[in-house]
Amino acid sequence: MLNGKVAVVTGGSRGIGRAVCTRLAQAGADVALLYASSAEKAEAAAQELRIYGVRAVAYACRVEDQQETADTVAAVVKDFGRIDILVNNAGITRDKLMLSMKEADFDDVLNVNLKGVYHMIRQVYPLFARQKSGKIINISSVSGLIGNAGQVNYSASKAGIIGLTKSVARELASRGICCNAVAPGFIQTDMTEKFTENESLLGSIPMKRMGRPEEVAGLVLFLASEQSDYITGEVIRIDGGLAM
Ligand code: NAP
């Protein structure tokens, strides 16, 4: 399905990003997996992907750093020859109620979650525009759609991703490039470890369970494939009904 395609996935060392890498590799894509600091996990993930007969390389790249994103995208093009799919998945939380949220908590989350997406798209934009093809998938959140107490910084970053996604989609649609967002609810990863036993939270989800990273990965695969060639500027919730 994605044979011959090259995918770049930020935050591919763990959680949703790692599951996305696996799903794309299973579909035949070569994968450039970006991570911030978990070198061992990233290398192990890349090695695992090679089981599927694809090329996979891990790159240390803090997405909030413009120079690192430029250098990494250049290295990926040098190593793989092209880029067809960009999945902006890297993200962090610094949850606190507004009154105790420090400026640094706000800036850190906005810089990684939103500016990181800007940096990565800025780097692949000329490549995609030139080749008149490309798929950009940005991982937002239901927090960006309906807000969440204690997540002023995070929900602002994830709502920002939605506006950015629609603007990029409008800029690039005439060249056949798709830019969409995925808005997960509660998915079982390191990020949500503290919520897994929270019964009132699970009770608020119509499907009464958290989602699995593999479920989000399946949706990302659809948005990365030619089956979604006429979908752009869309935000698709994957949340067990939480934000409907
Ligand atoms: P996770 O398990 O905490 O993994 C985060 C990933 O992002 C790791 O690979 C991490 O790399 C990478 N990362 C963190 N800071 C980075 C930076 N500055 N530069 C580059 N990479 C960085 O998170 P997750 O739950 O899989 O979440 C993935 C995405 O889905 C995030 O954008 C998150 O906001 C979004 N999301 C998650 C949920 C959920 O319930 N889990 C719900 C909605 C949306 P290292 O391993 O090197 O630290």
Coordinates of C-alpha atoms in Angstrom, one line a residue, residues 23-214:
R23 CA 1.6 0.5 11.1
L24 CA 3.3 2.5 8.3
A25 CA 6.1 0.0 8.1
Q26 CA 3.7 -2.9 7.9
A27 CA 2.1 -1.1 5.0
G28 CA 5.5 -1.0 3.3
A29 CA 6.7 2.6 4.0
D30 CA 10.3 3.3 4.9
V31 CA 10.4 5.2 8.2
A32 CA 12.5 8.1 9.6
L33 CA 11.7 8.0 13.3
L34 CA 12.4 11.2 15.3
Y35 CA 12.8 11.4 19.1
A36 CA 13.9 13.9 21.7
S37 CA 16.0 11.9 24.2
S38 CA 15.1 8.2 24.4
A39 CA 17.9 7.1 22.1
E40 CA 17.8 3.4 23.2
K41 CA 14.0 3.1 22.8
A42 CA 14.2 4.9 19.4
E43 CA 17.0 2.6 18.2
A44 CA 15.0 -0.5 19.4
A45 CA 11.9 0.8 17.6
A46 CA 13.8 1.3 14.4
Q47 CA 15.3 -2.1 14.6
E48 CA 11.8 -3.6 15.1
L49 CA 10.5 -1.8 12.0
R50 CA 13.1 -3.5 9.8
I51 CA 11.4 -6.8 10.5
Y52 CA 8.8 -5.6 8.0
G53 CA 11.5 -5.4 5.3
V54 CA 11.6 -1.6 5.2
R55 CA 14.3 0.9 5.9
A56 CA 14.1 2.6 9.3
V57 CA 16.4 5.1 10.9
A58 CA 16.1 6.9 14.2
Y59 CA 17.2 10.6 14.4
A60 CA 17.5 12.7 17.6
C61 CA 15.6 15.9 16.8
R62 CA 13.9 18.3 19.3
V63 CA 11.1 19.7 17.1
E64 CA 11.0 23.0 18.9
D65 CA 14.5 23.8 17.6
Q66 CA 14.4 25.2 14.1
Q67 CA 18.0 24.3 13.2
E68 CA 17.6 20.7 14.4
T69 CA 14.5 20.2 12.3
A70 CA 16.2 21.7 9.2
D71 CA 19.3 19.5 9.7
T72 CA 17.2 16.4 10.4
V73 CA 15.0 16.8 7.4
A74 CA 18.1 17.4 5.2
A75 CA 19.6 14.2 6.7
V76 CA 16.4 12.2 6.0
V77 CA 16.4 13.4 2.3
K78 CA 20.1 12.5 2.0
D79 CA 19.5 9.0 3.6
F80 CA 16.2 8.1 2.0
G81 CA 16.1 10.3 -1.2
R82 CA 12.6 11.7 -0.6
I83 CA 9.8 12.3 1.9
D84 CA 6.1 11.5 1.2
I85 CA 4.4 11.5 4.6
L86 CA 5.0 13.7 7.6
V87 CA 3.3 12.7 10.9
N88 CA 3.6 15.5 13.5
N89 CA 3.1 13.4 16.7
A90 CA 5.7 14.7 19.2
G91 CA 4.0 16.3 22.2
I92 CA 4.3 17.0 25.9
T93 CA 2.1 18.0 28.8
R94 CA 2.8 20.3 31.8
D95 CA -0.7 20.1 33.4
K96 CA -1.6 22.6 36.1
L97 CA -4.5 24.8 36.9
M98 CA -4.1 28.2 35.3
L99 CA -3.3 29.9 38.6
S100 CA -0.3 27.8 39.3
M101 CA 0.8 27.5 35.7
K102 CA 4.2 29.2 35.2
E103 CA 5.1 31.1 32.0
A104 CA 7.7 28.4 31.3
D105 CA 5.0 25.7 31.5
F106 CA 3.0 27.5 28.9
D107 CA 6.0 28.3 26.6
D108 CA 7.4 24.8 26.7
V109 CA 4.2 23.1 25.7
L110 CA 3.4 25.7 23.0
N111 CA 7.0 25.4 21.6
V112 CA 7.0 21.6 21.4
N113 CA 3.4 20.9 20.5
L114 CA 2.6 23.8 18.1
K115 CA 5.8 25.5 17.0
G116 CA 7.3 22.1 16.5
V117 CA 4.6 21.3 14.0
Y118 CA 5.3 24.6 12.2
H119 CA 9.0 23.9 12.0
M120 CA 8.5 20.4 10.6
I121 CA 6.0 21.5 8.0
R122 CA 8.2 24.4 7.1
Q123 CA 11.0 22.0 6.3
V124 CA 9.0 19.6 4.1
Y125 CA 6.8 22.3 2.5
P126 CA 9.2 23.0 -0.5
L127 CA 9.8 19.3 -1.1
F128 CA 6.1 18.5 -1.2
A129 CA 5.3 21.6 -3.3
R130 CA 7.9 20.6 -5.8
Q131 CA 6.8 17.0 -6.1
K132 CA 3.1 18.0 -6.0
S133 CA 2.3 15.3 -3.5
G134 CA 2.5 14.7 0.1
K135 CA 0.5 13.8 3.2
I136 CA 0.7 15.8 6.4
I137 CA -1.0 14.3 9.5
N138 CA -0.9 16.4 12.7
I139 CA -1.8 14.8 16.1
S140 CA -4.1 17.2 17.9
S141 CA -6.4 16.2 20.8
V142 CA -9.9 16.4 22.0
S143 CA -8.4 18.9 24.5
G144 CA -8.0 21.3 21.5
L145 CA -11.7 20.8 20.6
I146 CA -13.5 21.0 24.0
G147 CA -10.8 22.2 26.4
N148 CA -9.8 20.6 29.6
A149 CA -9.3 22.0 33.1
G150 CA -5.6 21.9 34.0
Q151 CA -4.6 22.0 30.4
V152 CA -4.7 25.6 29.3
N153 CA -1.3 25.4 27.7
Y154 CA -1.9 21.9 26.1
S155 CA -5.4 22.7 24.8
A156 CA -4.2 26.0 23.4
S157 CA -1.4 24.1 21.5
K158 CA -3.8 21.5 20.2
A159 CA -6.4 24.0 19.1
G160 CA -3.6 25.9 17.4
I161 CA -2.7 22.7 15.5
I162 CA -6.3 22.6 14.1
G163 CA -6.1 26.2 12.8
L164 CA -2.6 25.5 11.4
T165 CA -3.8 22.3 9.7
K166 CA -6.7 24.1 7.9
S167 CA -4.5 26.9 6.7
V168 CA -1.8 24.6 5.4
A169 CA -4.5 22.5 3.8
R170 CA -5.8 25.6 2.0
E171 CA -2.3 26.7 0.9
L172 CA -1.3 23.3 -0.5
A173 CA -4.6 21.7 -1.7
S174 CA -4.1 22.8 -5.4
R175 CA -0.9 20.9 -5.5
G176 CA -2.5 17.7 -4.4
I177 CA -1.1 17.8 -0.9
C178 CA -3.3 16.8 2.0
C179 CA -3.0 18.1 5.5
N180 CA -5.3 16.7 8.2
A181 CA -5.5 16.4 12.0
V182 CA -6.3 13.6 14.3
A183 CA -7.9 14.4 17.7
P184 CA -7.5 11.4 20.1
G185 CA -9.2 11.2 23.4
F186 CA -7.6 9.2 26.2
I187 CA -5.1 6.7 24.7
Q188 CA -3.1 4.3 26.8
T189 CA 0.5 5.6 26.8
D190 CA 3.1 7.0 29.2
M191 CA 1.4 10.4 28.9
T192 CA -1.9 9.1 30.4
E193 CA -0.4 6.5 32.8
K194 CA -1.9 8.3 35.8
F195 CA -5.5 8.1 34.4
T196 CA -5.7 4.3 33.6
E197 CA -7.4 3.5 36.9
N198 CA -9.5 6.7 37.1
E199 CA -13.1 5.3 37.1
S200 CA -14.8 8.7 36.8
L201 CA -12.8 9.5 33.7
L202 CA -13.5 6.1 32.1
G203 CA -17.1 6.6 33.0
S204 CA -17.2 9.8 31.1
I205 CA -16.2 8.0 27.9
P206 CA -19.3 6.6 26.1
M207 CA -17.3 3.5 25.1
K208 CA -16.1 3.1 28.8
R209 CA -12.5 2.4 27.9
M210 CA -9.3 4.2 26.9
G211 CA -8.1 3.8 23.3
R212 CA -5.0 1.9 22.2
P213 CA -2.1 3.5 20.3
E214 CA -2.7 0.9 17.5

